[in-house]
Amino acid sequence: TQLLEQSPQFLSIQEGENLTVYCNSSSVFSSLQWYRQEPGEGPVLLVTVVTGGEVKKLKRLTFQFGDARKDSSLHITAAQPGDTGLYLCAGANSGGSNYKLTFGKGTLLTVNP
Amino acid sequence: DADVTQTPRNRITKTGKRIMLECSQTKGHDRMYWYRQDPGLGLRLIYYSFDVKDINKGEISDGYSVSRQAQAKFSLSLESAIPNQTALYFCATSLAGGLSYNEQFFGPGTRLTVL
């Protein structure tokens, strides 16, 4: 069974601070996705990383896929209250089992004004 | 905008009742999924469907059934609801095909409470 461990589970910071959340596994994934979920809503896809070592930037958010494609990180610069939410990583497989995403349990981020 | 919608958004029911949750999408995606989300347990896959004639069990299908009425519609039923089925339920869709990374598009969720 593939597992994705996210850390920290909870994070509460002040506006303007930087933060990093991690997504780790002992398994290799063909791609890894990050979602953000706000209260009362479904998860929304932020980014997909595909190549080992890949770095993608989305405004103040920087996503990195590990060289071995087993881990990923999300770094937020100068966090804002609008960044508050549950951040989920999800790993996808290639080939016959590519229907399935393995989700981490999420990091609940609160950015205080 | 192409979208994924779920009805109802909230439902309170009693133990033993039959419940149906509905999902519709206008994204034109072939693949549809049902997940449940519980605090501390994350998102768990209940059922998935690759097309109208293809239904598959996920990791926690016991106590649930599904129907894919059309490409755009996928419903989840709880034949006899029990309290530990209290959860947030999400429908999701994704593209099929070689260029797809199975990126999923979620509906807004149904909060189900079984008393």
PDB file of C-alpha atoms in Angstrom:
ATOM      1  CA  THR A   1       0.000   0.000   0.000  1.00  0.00           C
ATOM      2  CA  GLN A   2       1.363   3.378  -0.984  1.00  0.00           C
ATOM      3  CA  LEU A   3       1.279   6.093   1.664  1.00  0.00           C
ATOM      4  CA  LEU A   4       1.923   9.808   1.546  1.00  0.00           C
ATOM      5  CA  GLU A   5       2.870  11.426   4.833  1.00  0.00           C
ATOM      6  CA  GLN A   6       2.311  15.152   5.158  1.00  0.00           C
ATOM      7  CA  SER A   7       3.945  17.354   7.762  1.00  0.00           C
ATOM      8  CA  PRO A   8       3.206  19.314   9.723  1.00  0.00           C
ATOM      9  CA  GLN A   9      -0.393  18.321  10.278  1.00  0.00           C
ATOM     10  CA  PHE A  10      -1.275  21.789  11.605  1.00  0.00           C
ATOM     11  CA  LEU A  11       0.459  25.122  11.086  1.00  0.00           C
ATOM     12  CA  SER A  12      -0.574  28.509  12.455  1.00  0.00           C
ATOM     13  CA  ILE A  13       1.509  31.529  11.466  1.00  0.00           C
ATOM     14  CA  GLN A  14       1.325  35.299  11.227  1.00  0.00           C
ATOM     15  CA  GLU A  15       0.771  37.188   8.013  1.00  0.00           C
ATOM     16  CA  GLY A  16       4.054  37.854   6.238  1.00  0.00           C
ATOM     17  CA  GLU A  17       5.867  34.753   7.472  1.00  0.00           C
ATOM     18  CA  ASN A  18       7.300  32.069   5.209  1.00  0.00           C
ATOM     19  CA  LEU A  19       6.462  28.382   5.562  1.00  0.00           C
ATOM     20  CA  THR A  20       7.174  24.991   4.040  1.00  0.00           C
ATOM     21  CA  VAL A  21       5.009  21.882   4.121  1.00  0.00           C
ATOM     22  CA  TYR A  22       6.253  18.456   3.191  1.00  0.00           C
ATOM     23  CA  CYS A  23       4.868  15.387   1.485  1.00  0.00           C
ATOM     24  CA  ASN A  24       6.903  12.191   1.806  1.00  0.00           C
ATOM     25  CA  SER A  25       6.609   8.603   0.687  1.00  0.00           C
ATOM     26  CA  SER A  26       8.679   5.467   0.365  1.00  0.00           C
ATOM     27  CA  SER A  27       7.044   4.869  -3.022  1.00  0.00           C
ATOM     28  CA  VAL A  28       7.810   6.391  -6.410  1.00  0.00           C
ATOM     29  CA  PHE A  29       5.048   8.303  -8.160  1.00  0.00           C
ATOM     30  CA  SER A  30       4.815   9.239 -11.817  1.00  0.00           C
ATOM     31  CA  SER A  31       3.459  12.636 -10.850  1.00  0.00           C
ATOM     32  CA  LEU A  32       2.413  14.511  -7.758  1.00  0.00           C
ATOM     33  CA  GLN A  33      -0.378  17.030  -7.341  1.00  0.00           C
ATOM     34  CA  TRP A  34      -1.082  19.684  -4.747  1.00  0.00           C
ATOM     35  CA  TYR A  35      -4.607  20.769  -3.875  1.00  0.00           C
ATOM     36  CA  ARG A  36      -5.987  23.442  -1.565  1.00  0.00           C
ATOM     37  CA  GLN A  37      -9.310  22.990   0.186  1.00  0.00           C
ATOM     38  CA  GLU A  38     -11.168  25.853   1.812  1.00  0.00           C
ATOM     39  CA  PRO A  39     -13.884  25.301   4.437  1.00  0.00           C
ATOM     40  CA  GLY A  40     -17.145  24.155   2.883  1.00  0.00           C
ATOM     41  CA  GLU A  41     -15.585  23.506  -0.511  1.00  0.00           C
ATOM     42  CA  GLY A  42     -13.971  20.689  -2.433  1.00  0.00           C
ATOM     43  CA  PRO A  43     -10.218  20.491  -3.056  1.00  0.00           C
ATOM     44  CA  VAL A  44      -8.945  22.626  -5.928  1.00  0.00           C
ATOM     45  CA  LEU A  45      -5.910  21.622  -7.952  1.00  0.00           C
ATOM     46  CA  LEU A  46      -2.964  24.009  -7.592  1.00  0.00           C
ATOM     47  CA  VAL A  47      -0.213  22.288  -9.543  1.00  0.00           C
ATOM     48  CA  THR A  48       1.083  19.006 -10.952  1.00  0.00           C
ATOM     49  CA  VAL A  49       4.792  18.150 -10.897  1.00  0.00           C
ATOM     50  CA  VAL A  50       6.003  15.382 -13.132  1.00  0.00           C
ATOM     51  CA  THR A  51       9.792  15.333 -13.470  1.00  0.00           C
ATOM     52  CA  GLY A  52      12.185  14.499 -10.639  1.00  0.00           C
ATOM     53  CA  GLY A  53      13.749  17.731  -9.373  1.00  0.00           C
ATOM     54  CA  GLU A  54      11.101  19.876 -11.024  1.00  0.00           C
ATOM     55  CA  VAL A  55      10.287  23.239  -9.480  1.00  0.00           C
ATOM     56  CA  LYS A  56       7.103  25.149 -10.287  1.00  0.00           C
ATOM     57  CA  LYS A  57       6.074  28.552  -9.075  1.00  0.00           C
ATOM     58  CA  LEU A  58       2.570  29.902  -8.694  1.00  0.00           C
ATOM     59  CA  LYS A  59       2.856  33.511  -7.500  1.00  0.00           C
ATOM     60  CA  ARG A  60       4.111  33.197  -3.883  1.00  0.00           C
ATOM     61  CA  LEU A  61       3.874  29.383  -3.873  1.00  0.00           C
ATOM     62  CA  THR A  62       6.842  27.228  -4.897  1.00  0.00           C
ATOM     63  CA  PHE A  63       6.414  23.509  -5.456  1.00  0.00           C
ATOM     64  CA  GLN A  64       9.265  21.034  -5.745  1.00  0.00           C
ATOM     65  CA  PHE A  65       9.286  17.365  -6.706  1.00  0.00           C
ATOM     66  CA  GLY A  66      12.105  15.313  -5.240  1.00  0.00           C
ATOM     67  CA  ASP A  67      14.777  13.911  -7.508  1.00  0.00           C
ATOM     68  CA  ALA A  68      13.636  10.353  -6.804  1.00  0.00           C
ATOM     69  CA  ARG A  69       9.943  11.304  -7.233  1.00  0.00           C
ATOM     70  CA  LYS A  70       9.127  10.096  -3.722  1.00  0.00           C
ATOM     71  CA  ASP A  71       8.623  13.439  -2.019  1.00  0.00           C
ATOM     72  CA  SER A  72       7.521  17.000  -2.594  1.00  0.00           C
ATOM     73  CA  SER A  73       7.440  20.311  -0.803  1.00  0.00           C
ATOM     74  CA  LEU A  74       5.331  23.439  -0.931  1.00  0.00           C
ATOM     75  CA  HIS A  75       6.913  26.721   0.144  1.00  0.00           C
ATOM     76  CA  ILE A  76       4.816  29.847   0.662  1.00  0.00           C
ATOM     77  CA  THR A  77       6.536  33.218   0.812  1.00  0.00           C
ATOM     78  CA  ALA A  78       5.002  36.095   2.761  1.00  0.00           C
ATOM     79  CA  ALA A  79       1.855  34.182   3.679  1.00  0.00           C
ATOM     80  CA  GLN A  80      -1.472  36.012   3.580  1.00  0.00           C
ATOM     81  CA  PRO A  81      -4.789  35.241   5.305  1.00  0.00           C
ATOM     82  CA  GLY A  82      -6.158  34.170   1.926  1.00  0.00           C
ATOM     83  CA  ASP A  83      -3.668  31.275   1.948  1.00  0.00           C
ATOM     84  CA  THR A  84      -5.552  29.712   4.862  1.00  0.00           C
ATOM     85  CA  GLY A  85      -6.830  26.236   4.041  1.00  0.00           C
ATOM     86  CA  LEU A  86      -6.103  22.520   3.969  1.00  0.00           C
ATOM     87  CA  TYR A  87      -3.232  21.641   1.645  1.00  0.00           C
ATOM     88  CA  LEU A  88      -3.333  18.125   0.222  1.00  0.00           C
ATOM     89  CA  CYS A  89      -0.722  16.317  -1.794  1.00  0.00           C
ATOM     90  CA  ALA A  90      -1.682  13.400  -4.020  1.00  0.00           C
ATOM     91  CA  GLY A  91       0.496  10.950  -5.900  1.00  0.00           C
ATOM     92  CA  ALA A  92      -0.455   9.377  -9.210  1.00  0.00           C
ATOM     93  CA  ASN A  93       0.825   6.198 -10.774  1.00  0.00           C
ATOM     94  CA  SER A  94       1.402   5.424 -14.406  1.00  0.00           C
ATOM     95  CA  GLY A  95       0.304   2.375 -16.300  1.00  0.00           C
ATOM     96  CA  GLY A  96      -2.519   0.079 -15.325  1.00  0.00           C
ATOM     97  CA  SER A  97      -3.207   1.645 -11.925  1.00  0.00           C
ATOM     98  CA  ASN A  98      -3.253   5.227 -13.110  1.00  0.00           C
ATOM     99  CA  TYR A  99      -6.884   5.637 -12.149  1.00  0.00           C
ATOM    100  CA  LYS A 100      -5.984   6.107  -8.534  1.00  0.00           C
ATOM    101  CA  LEU A 101      -4.571   8.981  -6.581  1.00  0.00           C
ATOM    102  CA  THR A 102      -2.977   8.391  -3.208  1.00  0.00           C
ATOM    103  CA  PHE A 103      -3.824  11.349  -0.981  1.00  0.00           C
ATOM    104  CA  GLY A 104      -1.950  12.568   2.047  1.00  0.00           C
ATOM    105  CA  LYS A 105      -3.997  13.552   5.089  1.00  0.00           C
ATOM    106  CA  GLY A 106      -3.238  17.213   4.604  1.00  0.00           C
ATOM    107  CA  THR A 107      -1.686  20.205   6.333  1.00  0.00           C
ATOM    108  CA  LEU A 108      -4.166  22.635   7.853  1.00  0.00           C
ATOM    109  CA  LEU A 109      -2.688  26.121   7.492  1.00  0.00           C
ATOM    110  CA  THR A 110      -4.009  29.143   9.343  1.00  0.00           C
ATOM    111  CA  VAL A 111      -2.554  32.556   8.515  1.00  0.00           C
ATOM    112  CA  ASN A 112      -3.461  35.140  11.120  1.00  0.00           C
ATOM    113  CA  PRO A 113      -3.747  38.837  10.182  1.00  0.00           C
TER     114      PRO A 113
ATOM    115  CA  ASP B   1     -17.956  27.449 -16.585  1.00  0.00           C
ATOM    116  CA  ALA B   2     -17.738  23.683 -16.800  1.00  0.00           C
ATOM    117  CA  ASP B   3     -18.406  22.399 -13.341  1.00  0.00           C
ATOM    118  CA  VAL B   4     -19.042  19.527 -10.926  1.00  0.00           C
ATOM    119  CA  THR B   5     -22.194  19.848  -8.852  1.00  0.00           C
ATOM    120  CA  GLN B   6     -23.463  17.766  -5.926  1.00  0.00           C
ATOM    121  CA  THR B   7     -26.882  17.495  -4.364  1.00  0.00           C
ATOM    122  CA  PRO B   8     -27.831  17.791  -1.600  1.00  0.00           C
ATOM    123  CA  ARG B   9     -25.160  19.945   0.066  1.00  0.00           C
ATOM    124  CA  ASN B  10     -26.253  18.913   3.532  1.00  0.00           C
ATOM    125  CA  ARG B  11     -28.329  15.974   4.729  1.00  0.00           C
ATOM    126  CA  ILE B  12     -29.310  14.704   8.141  1.00  0.00           C
ATOM    127  CA  THR B  13     -30.873  11.255   8.278  1.00  0.00           C
ATOM    128  CA  LYS B  14     -31.567   8.433  10.683  1.00  0.00           C
ATOM    129  CA  THR B  15     -29.962   5.027  11.035  1.00  0.00           C
ATOM    130  CA  GLY B  16     -31.407   2.510   8.598  1.00  0.00           C
ATOM    131  CA  LYS B  17     -32.628   5.006   6.023  1.00  0.00           C
ATOM    132  CA  ARG B  18     -31.689   4.782   2.339  1.00  0.00           C
ATOM    133  CA  ILE B  19     -29.853   7.835   1.064  1.00  0.00           C
ATOM    134  CA  MET B  20     -28.795   8.872  -2.432  1.00  0.00           C
ATOM    135  CA  LEU B  21     -26.200  11.515  -3.174  1.00  0.00           C
ATOM    136  CA  GLU B  22     -26.076  12.847  -6.713  1.00  0.00           C
ATOM    137  CA  CYS B  23     -23.274  14.233  -8.824  1.00  0.00           C
ATOM    138  CA  SER B  24     -23.448  15.929 -12.214  1.00  0.00           C
ATOM    139  CA  GLN B  25     -20.642  17.348 -14.334  1.00  0.00           C
ATOM    140  CA  THR B  26     -20.418  19.525 -17.407  1.00  0.00           C
ATOM    141  CA  LYS B  27     -16.668  19.041 -17.895  1.00  0.00           C
ATOM    142  CA  GLY B  28     -17.066  16.260 -20.449  1.00  0.00           C
ATOM    143  CA  HIS B  29     -14.790  13.977 -18.417  1.00  0.00           C
ATOM    144  CA  ASP B  30     -15.143  10.223 -18.699  1.00  0.00           C
ATOM    145  CA  ARG B  31     -13.860   9.326 -15.242  1.00  0.00           C
ATOM    146  CA  MET B  32     -15.883   9.961 -12.095  1.00  0.00           C
ATOM    147  CA  TYR B  33     -15.143   9.180  -8.456  1.00  0.00           C
ATOM    148  CA  TRP B  34     -16.750   9.187  -5.028  1.00  0.00           C
ATOM    149  CA  TYR B  35     -14.642   9.949  -1.939  1.00  0.00           C
ATOM    150  CA  ARG B  36     -15.389  10.426   1.709  1.00  0.00           C
ATOM    151  CA  GLN B  37     -13.401  12.742   3.942  1.00  0.00           C
ATOM    152  CA  ASP B  38     -13.102  12.259   7.682  1.00  0.00           C
ATOM    153  CA  PRO B  39     -11.007  14.314  10.103  1.00  0.00           C
ATOM    154  CA  GLY B  40      -7.611  12.703  10.548  1.00  0.00           C
ATOM    155  CA  LEU B  41      -8.227  10.128   7.820  1.00  0.00           C
ATOM    156  CA  GLY B  42      -8.009  12.232   4.705  1.00  0.00           C
ATOM    157  CA  LEU B  43      -9.772  11.426   1.439  1.00  0.00           C
ATOM    158  CA  ARG B  44     -10.668   7.789   0.839  1.00  0.00           C
ATOM    159  CA  LEU B  45     -11.941   6.387  -2.449  1.00  0.00           C
ATOM    160  CA  ILE B  46     -15.342   4.668  -2.320  1.00  0.00           C
ATOM    161  CA  TYR B  47     -16.083   3.893  -5.986  1.00  0.00           C
ATOM    162  CA  TYR B  48     -14.867   5.002  -9.376  1.00  0.00           C
ATOM    163  CA  SER B  49     -16.143   4.735 -12.930  1.00  0.00           C
ATOM    164  CA  PHE B  50     -14.253   5.059 -16.196  1.00  0.00           C
ATOM    165  CA  ASP B  51     -17.388   5.164 -18.328  1.00  0.00           C
ATOM    166  CA  VAL B  52     -21.085   4.326 -18.167  1.00  0.00           C
ATOM    167  CA  LYS B  53     -20.449   0.592 -18.348  1.00  0.00           C
ATOM    168  CA  ASP B  54     -17.466   0.501 -16.026  1.00  0.00           C
ATOM    169  CA  ILE B  55     -17.895   0.603 -12.223  1.00  0.00           C
ATOM    170  CA  ASN B  56     -15.166  -0.327  -9.768  1.00  0.00           C
ATOM    171  CA  LYS B  57     -14.843  -0.575  -6.013  1.00  0.00           C
ATOM    172  CA  GLY B  58     -12.414   1.652  -4.191  1.00  0.00           C
ATOM    173  CA  GLU B  59     -10.794   1.069  -0.840  1.00  0.00           C
ATOM    174  CA  ILE B  60     -13.940   1.489   1.321  1.00  0.00           C
ATOM    175  CA  SER B  61     -16.942   0.343  -0.748  1.00  0.00           C
ATOM    176  CA  ASP B  62     -18.744  -1.732   1.909  1.00  0.00           C
ATOM    177  CA  GLY B  63     -22.155  -0.255   2.713  1.00  0.00           C
ATOM    178  CA  TYR B  64     -22.232   1.827  -0.473  1.00  0.00           C
ATOM    179  CA  SER B  65     -23.424   1.350  -4.042  1.00  0.00           C
ATOM    180  CA  VAL B  66     -23.227   3.550  -7.133  1.00  0.00           C
ATOM    181  CA  SER B  67     -24.951   4.102 -10.430  1.00  0.00           C
ATOM    182  CA  ARG B  68     -23.530   5.775 -13.538  1.00  0.00           C
ATOM    183  CA  GLN B  69     -26.686   6.900 -15.293  1.00  0.00           C
ATOM    184  CA  ALA B  70     -24.904   8.815 -18.039  1.00  0.00           C
ATOM    185  CA  GLN B  71     -21.446  10.166 -18.772  1.00  0.00           C
ATOM    186  CA  ALA B  72     -22.351  13.243 -16.790  1.00  0.00           C
ATOM    187  CA  LYS B  73     -24.103  11.640 -13.818  1.00  0.00           C
ATOM    188  CA  PHE B  74     -22.787   9.425 -11.032  1.00  0.00           C
ATOM    189  CA  SER B  75     -24.816   8.765  -7.898  1.00  0.00           C
ATOM    190  CA  LEU B  76     -23.837   7.219  -4.570  1.00  0.00           C
ATOM    191  CA  SER B  77     -26.314   5.303  -2.416  1.00  0.00           C
ATOM    192  CA  LEU B  78     -26.211   4.243   1.185  1.00  0.00           C
ATOM    193  CA  GLU B  79     -28.678   1.365   1.325  1.00  0.00           C
ATOM    194  CA  SER B  80     -29.064   1.416   5.099  1.00  0.00           C
ATOM    195  CA  ALA B  81     -27.246   4.340   6.657  1.00  0.00           C
ATOM    196  CA  ILE B  82     -25.295   3.902   9.882  1.00  0.00           C
ATOM    197  CA  PRO B  83     -23.729   6.550  12.153  1.00  0.00           C
ATOM    198  CA  ASN B  84     -20.136   5.807  11.114  1.00  0.00           C
ATOM    199  CA  GLN B  85     -21.063   6.878   7.592  1.00  0.00           C
ATOM    200  CA  THR B  86     -21.311  10.427   8.887  1.00  0.00           C
ATOM    201  CA  ALA B  87     -18.732  12.275   6.796  1.00  0.00           C
ATOM    202  CA  LEU B  88     -18.110  14.775   4.030  1.00  0.00           C
ATOM    203  CA  TYR B  89     -18.633  13.171   0.612  1.00  0.00           C
ATOM    204  CA  PHE B  90     -17.011  14.418  -2.573  1.00  0.00           C
ATOM    205  CA  CYS B  91     -17.579  13.610  -6.191  1.00  0.00           C
ATOM    206  CA  ALA B  92     -14.674  14.187  -8.578  1.00  0.00           C
ATOM    207  CA  THR B  93     -13.970  13.876 -12.287  1.00  0.00           C
ATOM    208  CA  SER B  94     -10.831  13.470 -14.364  1.00  0.00           C
ATOM    209  CA  LEU B  95      -9.753  13.143 -17.949  1.00  0.00           C
ATOM    210  CA  ALA B  96      -8.748   9.801 -19.366  1.00  0.00           C
ATOM    211  CA  GLY B  97      -5.973   9.324 -21.846  1.00  0.00           C
ATOM    212  CA  GLY B  98      -2.227   9.198 -22.138  1.00  0.00           C
ATOM    213  CA  LEU B  99      -1.601  12.883 -21.475  1.00  0.00           C
ATOM    214  CA  SER B 100      -3.681  12.899 -18.319  1.00  0.00           C
ATOM    215  CA  TYR B 101      -2.026  12.850 -14.925  1.00  0.00           C
ATOM    216  CA  ASN B 102      -5.397  11.945 -13.450  1.00  0.00           C
ATOM    217  CA  GLU B 103      -5.804  15.469 -12.114  1.00  0.00           C
ATOM    218  CA  GLN B 104      -9.125  15.583 -10.331  1.00  0.00           C
ATOM    219  CA  PHE B 105     -11.850  18.203 -10.259  1.00  0.00           C
ATOM    220  CA  PHE B 106     -13.988  18.070  -7.165  1.00  0.00           C
ATOM    221  CA  GLY B 107     -17.549  19.060  -6.453  1.00  0.00           C
ATOM    222  CA  PRO B 108     -18.400  21.205  -3.415  1.00  0.00           C
ATOM    223  CA  GLY B 109     -19.219  18.203  -1.229  1.00  0.00           C
ATOM    224  CA  THR B 110     -22.198  16.828   0.682  1.00  0.00           C
ATOM    225  CA  ARG B 111     -22.114  16.888   4.463  1.00  0.00           C
ATOM    226  CA  LEU B 112     -23.991  13.792   5.623  1.00  0.00           C
ATOM    227  CA  THR B 113     -24.988  13.195   9.233  1.00  0.00           C
ATOM    228  CA  VAL B 114     -26.485   9.869  10.277  1.00  0.00           C
ATOM    229  CA  LEU B 115     -28.176   9.936  13.670  1.00  0.00           C
TER     230      LEU B 115
END
